[in-house]
Amino acid sequence: MKALMSLGALIGVAGLLLLGGMIFDIVPSTTIRLVEGYMPMQLLFEVGCYVIGFAGLSYILNAMGMAIPRFWQGIGFWVFFLMYLKYRVYPPIPFSVRAMYGTVSLVAVFMWVSANEEDWQKFKQPIMNVLDAQTGMNKLLRYAYLFLLPILIGGFSYNAMMPKSEEPIELRTVHPAPPASTKVHGKTYTLQTSQNPYRVNTEGKYDQEYTNANIVEQGMGRLMKPNANPWDEKNQGYLKYVREGGEIFFQNCHFCHGDNLNGRGLHAFAFNPIPANFTDPGTIAQLQETFIFWRVAKGGIGLPNEGFPWASVMPPWEQHLTVDEIWKVILFEYWHTGYYPRTWD
Amino acid sequence: MGLLTGKRVFSVVALCMMVGLLLLPIVVALPSPAIGEEAPAVGDQAKKDGDKVEKGRDVYYKTEGIVVGAPAPKTTDGPKDYPRYNFESRVLIWFANQQHLYYGSFVLAVPIFCMIIEFMGVVTKDKALAKRYDQLAYDFIKISLTAYSLTAILGGILIFTFLTLYPAFFSYLSGIFRPVMHIYALMFVAESGTLYIYYYGWDKMKEGFLKWIHLSMSVVLNVIGTLLMFLANSWIGFMMSPAGVDEQGRYLGNIWHVIHTALWNPLNLHRILGNMAFGGGVVAAYAAYKFLASKTDEDRAHYDWMGYIAMALGVAFLIPLPFAGYWLMREVYAYRQQMGITLMGGLLAWLFIIQATMIGILFLSTNYYLWQAMGRMRGAEKYQRYIKYLVFLLACGYMVFITPHTMVMSPAELKAMGGQQHPVLGNYGVMSAKNGGINVIITTTVLSFVWYMRGNKVSTVSWAKFGNIFMGVFFACAYINIIWLAIYGYYIPANVRVGLSVPQVATTLSCLFFMFALNSVMMRGAKQMGPIEWGKISARSQYALIMLATAFTWMMGLMGYIRSSVRLFWHVNEIMRDNSPWAYTHTVGFAANMISANVLFFWISILFVFWLGSLTAKKVPVESKAGIPGSVPQPAASH
C-alpha cells in the first residue's frame, strides 16, 4: 500500500512540476502531446492520474507527520484544476467553458470536503479561527479581510459594469435546422428522404453498407482500406465516384477546407471562424448527407434565420457545380474522413 | 360486528361508485364518435348523392378520411384573433400554464406516493412501522388536498386566459378535441370524488378488509389521474406533431388518430416519470423545511425519515427519466429532423446545455444527500475515504455532460482556438460522449445507494467476501463498458451509434437491479453495527434536498419551455400558424428569467399550501408516535 502511494506521490509531484513549468513558460504545453484521436480520453486520464497522485502525496505527507490541512487541500486542488485548464490544454479553452468547469470543480471540492462531518469541521476550522480571532495573527487576518473583501467585490462589480470595447461573445448556431426541402437547379429535394445517387455498390444499386465498408479507416493517420483505392482508375461504381468527387474537391474546396479536410486550407485563416473541419466528429459525422447537400448548394447566404450570426463565407455552390458534382464531392468528404452520414433507420 | 359489516358495505359501495365514475367517461365516449357516428352517415349519404363528400389525407397516418371539421383558421394580428392587454399575451399564458402544470404534476404524483407508502404499511409486519407508513401516506395526501383545489383554480385561469387572449386558436383546438375535452371534464369530477372519499374515509377504513378497500381506492384514484394526464398530453402532442387532420387542419373523423400522435406515448412516459420525480422532490423539500424548523429531536427524526422516503421515491423515478427523455428526442427526430436539430443542435441547443446542468445538479445533490445520510449510521465510516473517488467520477461525467458542442466565445477566442470546434473538448459536445457521461453519473449514484444501504451492516452470509468482490468487479466492468461504448460511438454510423445507448442504459440498469438485489440478499440477517439514528443528520443534507426540489422545478419549467418553443411560429405545427406579434423565440436570458419567476411563484405559493396544511394538522395517534424513529429500526423502504 505504501509503495503504491509512494508511486502515486511521485506522479503527483512530477505532474505538479510539469504544470508549474507550463505556467511559468519554462516548459511548453506541448511537452506531453495531446495525441490526435485520443485527446478527450487522454485529458480525463491525466486528470485521473493527478487525483491519484495527490491522494498518494497526501498519504505520504501524512505518514511523515506533515499533513496538509484539509482547507488547503481543497483550495489547492481547485486552483490546480483551473491552472491545468488554462495552461495545459491547447488550443486555449474559451473563458465560458473554463468558467463552467471551474464552477463544477468548485462544487466537487465542496462535496468532497463536506462529505462527512469530521472532514467538514477540519475544512472550516481555519475559517472559524479567523472569524473567532483568538490569536494576534488571526486578528490581523480578520482585519485584512475586512478591508480586502469589499475592495475585491467592488473591483469585480466595477469590472462587470465598466463599458468595454471588446467584441461581444457570440452564441453561434453552427448547424441550424434545415428546411424540409430545397430546390436546386429547378428540382426539389426532400431532405428527410433524399439519398445520394452515387452511394451505390458495384451493381449500381443504392447501398449504404457497401459504401460504408469502403471508406477510410478512422484513427491515427487514417488508413485506406485494402483493395479500396479510389485513385485506381480500374475501379467502378462507388470508388469511381469518390475519385471524381475528390477531383471536384481539389479543384474547388480544398483552398479553404484544406487537403486533409480539416478546415485549414490555404485561405482558411483569412476567415474567422475558419472553414468547417470535416474530420471533427461534430460536423459531417453528425449530419445527414442531404443536410450537407443543402449547405453546399445554398452556401452561407442561404443560411436560415436560425443560423445567426450567419458567420459563413461559403459560396452557394449551386451557381458553380451541377447537382451530380455536389453529390460526388459529398461522397468524397465522407470517404476521406472515415465518417458515415447520419441516417434515421 | 354489525357496524363493521355496515362499513364494509359502505366501502364496497364507495369503491363501486369510484369504478363507475371511472368508467363513466368511457360510457359517455361510446356514442361520442358523435362526430365519428355522423361521419359514416355522411358517407352513406355521399354514396347516394354521388361524390359530394370531400375527402382528406391524414398528415401523419397518411390514411384517407371524410372531412368533418373546419380548416385551421388563418389568423391575423389584431383584436379579433389576438385580443390583448397592454402586455405580451404569450407571457401571461406561459405563466398560467406553468403554474397549472406544477400543481397538476404535484397532485398527480403525490397520490402515487400515497399508494406505494400505504401499501408498504399494509404489508409490513412490524406494527409500529406500519402505522408510521400509514401516517406518512396520510400526511402526503393532506398536503395534496389543498394543492388540488389550487390546481383546479389554476386550470380555470388557464382556460380563461386562452379564451380571452387566444380565442381563434382555442376555438380550433376545442373543435378538434370536443369529445376528449368533455371526457376530461368528467374524469376530473371522478378524480375529485375519489380523492375526497379516499381522504375523508382514511380513519373509517384503517384496518383489515376495509384497509384493502381503501388501498384499492388509491389505485382507482391514480388510474383516473394518469388517464387525465394522458388526455392533456394528447393536446400538446397534437400541437407538436398533429395527426388526424388534413393539410388544412380539417378534422377527418378519427379521434384516436388525433390523440395518438407521433409524440403522445413518449410524452406520456416522460411526464409520468417527471411528475413522480418532481413530487418526490417537493415533498422532500417540505420535510427538509420542517426538519430545519423542528424544535424537538422527535420531530427532527420524523421529518428526516420523511425526507429520506420522499427523496428515495423521487430518485427512483429520476434514474429512468433521462432514458425516457432520450426516447422522446429520438421520436422527435424521427418525426421531423428539423425539429430535432432545432432542439439539440440549433436554436434551442443552449437550453439543452442548461438542462444538462440541471440534471447534473439533481444527481449531485442526491449523492451528496446519501453521503450525508451515512453520517447517521455507525459503521458507514469505512466508505467515507472512498467518497473522493466518487466525487471524481461524478465531476468528470458532469463536465463531459455539460460541455457545449458550440462554445460561447468572443471572435478573438474563436481565432485563438483555430476553429469553431475545440479539438479536445469538442469531442465531449456530441451525443456519444454525453451518453457516457450521464450513464457514469447514474451508475455512481447507484453505487452511492448501495453503500448507503449497507452502511451500518456487515454481511454474515458465508459467501460475503465473494459477493463483495463480485459487486466490485461488476461495477468496474459497468464503468469500463459505458466508457468504451462512448468511445466506440465515434467510429460507427450514426444510426448504430444511437442504438448504442441501449447497451449503455442496460449496463446502468443492470447495476441498479442486480446490485440492489444482490446487496439485499447479502444483507439479509446482517450484523448491525448500530441503528440508523434518524434526525442526526447535518443541516447540509436538508439544503441538498431543497436544492434537489428547486432544480426539479426549474428543470420542469425549462423543459416545458423548450418543448413548446420548438414549434417556433406555429400554434399547431405546420397546420396553424401563429400570427401574433409574439411568434418569435425569446432570448435565452429572458426565458431563464421567466422560468425563475415561475419557480419563485410556485415555491412561495406552495409554502402557503404547506402552511394551510399545518393549520389543520392532525394529531399523530399516540401509539404510532411510540414508533417514531430514533428508537425504531430502520424503515423498510430504505433498504
CSV table of C-alpha atoms in Angstrom, one decimal, chain A residues 5 34 37 39-41 43-44 47-48 51-52 55 81 89-98 100-101 104-105 107-112 114-117 120 167-181 191-192 212 218-219 264 269 271-274 277 280-283 285-288 290-291 306 339-345, chain B residues 330 333-339 341-343 345-348 350 353 357 363-365 367-368 371-372 384-385 387-389 391-392 394-396 398-400 402-428 430-432 483 487 490-498 538 540 568 574 588:
chain,number,residue,atom,x,y,z
A,5,MET,CA,1.0,5.5,-2.5
A,34,LEU,CA,-2.2,15.6,-26.8
A,37,GLY,CA,-7.7,10.7,-31.9
A,39,MET,CA,-7.2,13.6,-26.8
A,40,PRO,CA,-10.6,13.5,-25.0
A,41,MET,CA,-9.7,10.4,-23.1
A,43,LEU,CA,-7.4,14.6,-20.8
A,44,LEU,CA,-9.6,12.6,-18.5
A,47,VAL,CA,-6.7,14.5,-14.5
A,48,GLY,CA,-7.3,11.0,-13.1
A,51,VAL,CA,-6.1,12.8,-8.5
A,52,ILE,CA,-4.4,9.5,-7.7
A,55,ALA,CA,-4.0,11.1,-2.9
A,81,PHE,CA,-7.5,22.4,-11.8
A,89,VAL,CA,-4.8,22.2,-22.6
A,90,TYR,CA,-4.2,23.7,-26.0
A,91,PRO,CA,-5.5,25.3,-28.1
A,92,PRO,CA,-6.8,27.7,-25.3
A,93,ILE,CA,-10.3,26.9,-23.9
A,94,PRO,CA,-12.8,29.8,-24.2
A,95,PHE,CA,-13.4,31.5,-20.9
A,96,SER,CA,-17.1,30.5,-20.9
A,97,VAL,CA,-16.2,26.8,-20.8
A,98,ARG,CA,-13.4,27.3,-18.2
A,100,MET,CA,-18.3,26.1,-16.3
A,101,TYR,CA,-15.6,23.6,-15.5
A,104,VAL,CA,-18.2,22.2,-11.4
A,105,SER,CA,-14.8,21.6,-9.9
A,107,VAL,CA,-18.8,22.2,-6.3
A,108,ALA,CA,-16.9,18.9,-6.5
A,109,VAL,CA,-14.3,20.2,-4.0
A,110,PHE,CA,-17.1,21.3,-1.7
A,111,MET,CA,-18.8,17.9,-1.9
A,112,TRP,CA,-15.5,16.2,-1.1
A,114,SER,CA,-18.0,18.3,3.4
A,115,ALA,CA,-19.0,14.7,2.6
A,116,ASN,CA,-18.8,13.9,6.3
A,117,GLU,CA,-18.9,15.9,9.5
A,120,TRP,CA,-16.2,19.5,7.2
A,167,GLU,CA,-16.1,42.2,-29.4
A,168,PRO,CA,-19.2,40.7,-27.9
A,169,ILE,CA,-19.4,37.0,-27.3
A,170,GLU,CA,-21.4,35.0,-29.9
A,171,LEU,CA,-23.9,32.2,-29.5
A,172,ARG,CA,-23.5,30.9,-32.9
A,173,THR,CA,-25.7,28.2,-34.3
A,174,VAL,CA,-23.4,26.2,-36.4
A,175,HIS,CA,-25.9,23.6,-37.6
A,176,PRO,CA,-29.3,25.4,-38.0
A,177,ALA,CA,-32.3,23.2,-38.7
A,178,PRO,CA,-32.6,22.7,-42.4
A,179,PRO,CA,-35.7,23.3,-44.4
A,180,ALA,CA,-38.0,20.3,-45.2
A,181,SER,CA,-37.0,20.6,-48.8
A,191,LEU,CA,-34.2,16.5,-47.1
A,192,GLN,CA,-35.7,13.8,-44.9
A,212,ASN,CA,-19.5,2.2,-45.5
A,218,GLN,CA,-10.5,6.2,-38.8
A,219,GLY,CA,-7.9,6.6,-36.1
A,264,ARG,CA,-7.1,24.5,-42.7
A,269,PHE,CA,-7.0,31.8,-41.8
A,271,PHE,CA,-11.7,33.9,-42.2
A,272,ASN,CA,-13.0,33.9,-38.6
A,273,PRO,CA,-14.3,31.3,-37.9
A,274,ILE,CA,-12.1,29.2,-40.2
A,277,ASN,CA,-13.3,20.9,-40.1
A,280,ASP,CA,-14.2,16.7,-36.3
A,281,PRO,CA,-16.9,14.3,-35.1
A,282,GLY,CA,-19.2,17.3,-34.6
A,283,THR,CA,-19.6,18.3,-38.2
A,285,ALA,CA,-20.4,12.9,-38.9
A,286,GLN,CA,-23.5,14.3,-37.1
A,287,LEU,CA,-25.4,15.2,-40.2
A,288,GLN,CA,-27.5,13.6,-43.0
A,290,THR,CA,-28.9,15.8,-47.6
A,291,PHE,CA,-28.1,18.4,-44.9
A,306,GLU,CA,-31.7,30.3,-37.1
A,339,TYR,CA,-17.3,9.1,-41.2
A,340,TYR,CA,-20.7,7.7,-42.0
A,341,PRO,CA,-23.5,10.0,-42.9
A,342,ARG,CA,-26.3,10.1,-40.4
A,343,THR,CA,-29.4,8.0,-41.2
A,344,TRP,CA,-32.6,7.6,-39.3
A,345,ASP,CA,-33.4,4.0,-39.8
B,330,ARG,CA,-35.4,10.0,-30.8
B,333,TYR,CA,-36.0,13.3,-34.7
B,334,ALA,CA,-37.9,10.5,-36.4
B,335,TYR,CA,-41.0,12.8,-36.7
B,336,ARG,CA,-39.2,15.9,-38.0
B,337,GLN,CA,-35.5,16.1,-38.5
B,338,GLN,CA,-35.7,19.9,-38.4
B,339,MET,CA,-37.5,19.8,-35.0
B,341,ILE,CA,-31.9,19.8,-34.9
B,342,THR,CA,-33.6,23.0,-33.7
B,343,LEU,CA,-33.8,21.4,-30.3
B,345,GLY,CA,-28.2,21.3,-32.4
B,346,GLY,CA,-29.7,24.6,-33.4
B,347,LEU,CA,-31.7,27.4,-31.9
B,348,LEU,CA,-32.5,25.7,-28.6
B,350,TRP,CA,-28.1,26.1,-25.5
B,353,ILE,CA,-26.9,22.6,-22.1
B,357,THR,CA,-26.5,21.3,-16.0
B,363,PHE,CA,-27.8,13.7,-9.3
B,364,LEU,CA,-25.0,15.5,-7.5
B,365,SER,CA,-27.5,16.6,-4.8
B,367,ASN,CA,-25.3,11.7,-4.0
B,368,TYR,CA,-24.4,14.4,-1.5
B,371,TRP,CA,-23.2,10.6,1.8
B,372,GLN,CA,-24.5,12.9,4.5
B,384,GLN,CA,-16.0,7.8,3.7
B,385,ARG,CA,-12.5,7.6,2.5
B,387,ILE,CA,-16.1,9.2,-1.5
B,388,LYS,CA,-13.4,11.4,-3.1
B,389,TYR,CA,-13.2,8.9,-6.0
B,391,VAL,CA,-16.7,12.8,-6.5
B,392,PHE,CA,-14.1,12.5,-9.2
B,394,LEU,CA,-19.3,12.4,-10.9
B,395,ALA,CA,-17.4,15.6,-11.7
B,396,CYS,CA,-15.8,14.0,-14.8
B,398,TYR,CA,-20.8,16.0,-15.3
B,399,MET,CA,-18.2,18.1,-17.1
B,400,VAL,CA,-18.5,15.9,-20.2
B,402,ILE,CA,-22.5,19.8,-19.9
B,403,THR,CA,-19.7,20.6,-22.5
B,404,PRO,CA,-21.4,22.5,-25.3
B,405,HIS,CA,-20.8,21.5,-28.8
B,406,THR,CA,-20.8,25.1,-29.9
B,407,MET,CA,-19.0,27.1,-27.4
B,408,VAL,CA,-19.8,30.7,-26.3
B,409,MET,CA,-16.8,32.8,-27.2
B,410,SER,CA,-15.6,36.1,-28.5
B,411,PRO,CA,-14.3,36.3,-32.0
B,412,ALA,CA,-10.8,36.7,-30.5
B,413,GLU,CA,-11.2,33.4,-28.6
B,414,LEU,CA,-12.6,31.8,-31.7
B,415,LYS,CA,-9.5,32.8,-33.6
B,416,ALA,CA,-7.1,31.6,-30.9
B,417,MET,CA,-8.9,28.3,-30.8
B,418,GLY,CA,-8.4,27.9,-34.5
B,419,GLY,CA,-11.9,26.8,-35.5
B,420,GLN,CA,-15.5,26.5,-34.3
B,421,GLN,CA,-14.9,23.2,-32.5
B,422,HIS,CA,-12.3,22.7,-29.8
B,423,PRO,CA,-10.1,19.7,-31.0
B,424,VAL,CA,-10.1,18.3,-27.4
B,425,LEU,CA,-13.3,19.4,-25.7
B,426,GLY,CA,-15.4,19.5,-28.9
B,427,ASN,CA,-15.5,15.7,-28.7
B,428,TYR,CA,-17.4,15.9,-25.4
B,430,VAL,CA,-21.6,15.2,-29.1
B,431,MET,CA,-24.1,12.6,-28.1
B,432,SER,CA,-21.8,9.7,-27.8
B,483,ILE,CA,-16.9,4.4,-21.3
B,487,ILE,CA,-15.6,6.0,-27.3
B,490,TYR,CA,-17.2,7.8,-32.7
B,491,TYR,CA,-16.2,5.1,-35.1
B,492,ILE,CA,-19.6,3.8,-36.3
B,493,PRO,CA,-22.5,5.1,-38.3
B,494,ALA,CA,-24.9,7.4,-36.6
B,495,ASN,CA,-27.9,5.1,-36.7
B,496,VAL,CA,-25.8,2.4,-35.0
B,497,ARG,CA,-24.4,5.0,-32.5
B,498,VAL,CA,-28.0,5.9,-31.5
B,538,SER,CA,-26.3,17.5,9.1
B,540,ARG,CA,-26.3,20.5,4.8
B,568,LEU,CA,-41.3,28.1,-33.5
B,574,GLU,CA,-47.3,23.1,-39.9
B,588,VAL,CA,-32.1,32.6,-23.5
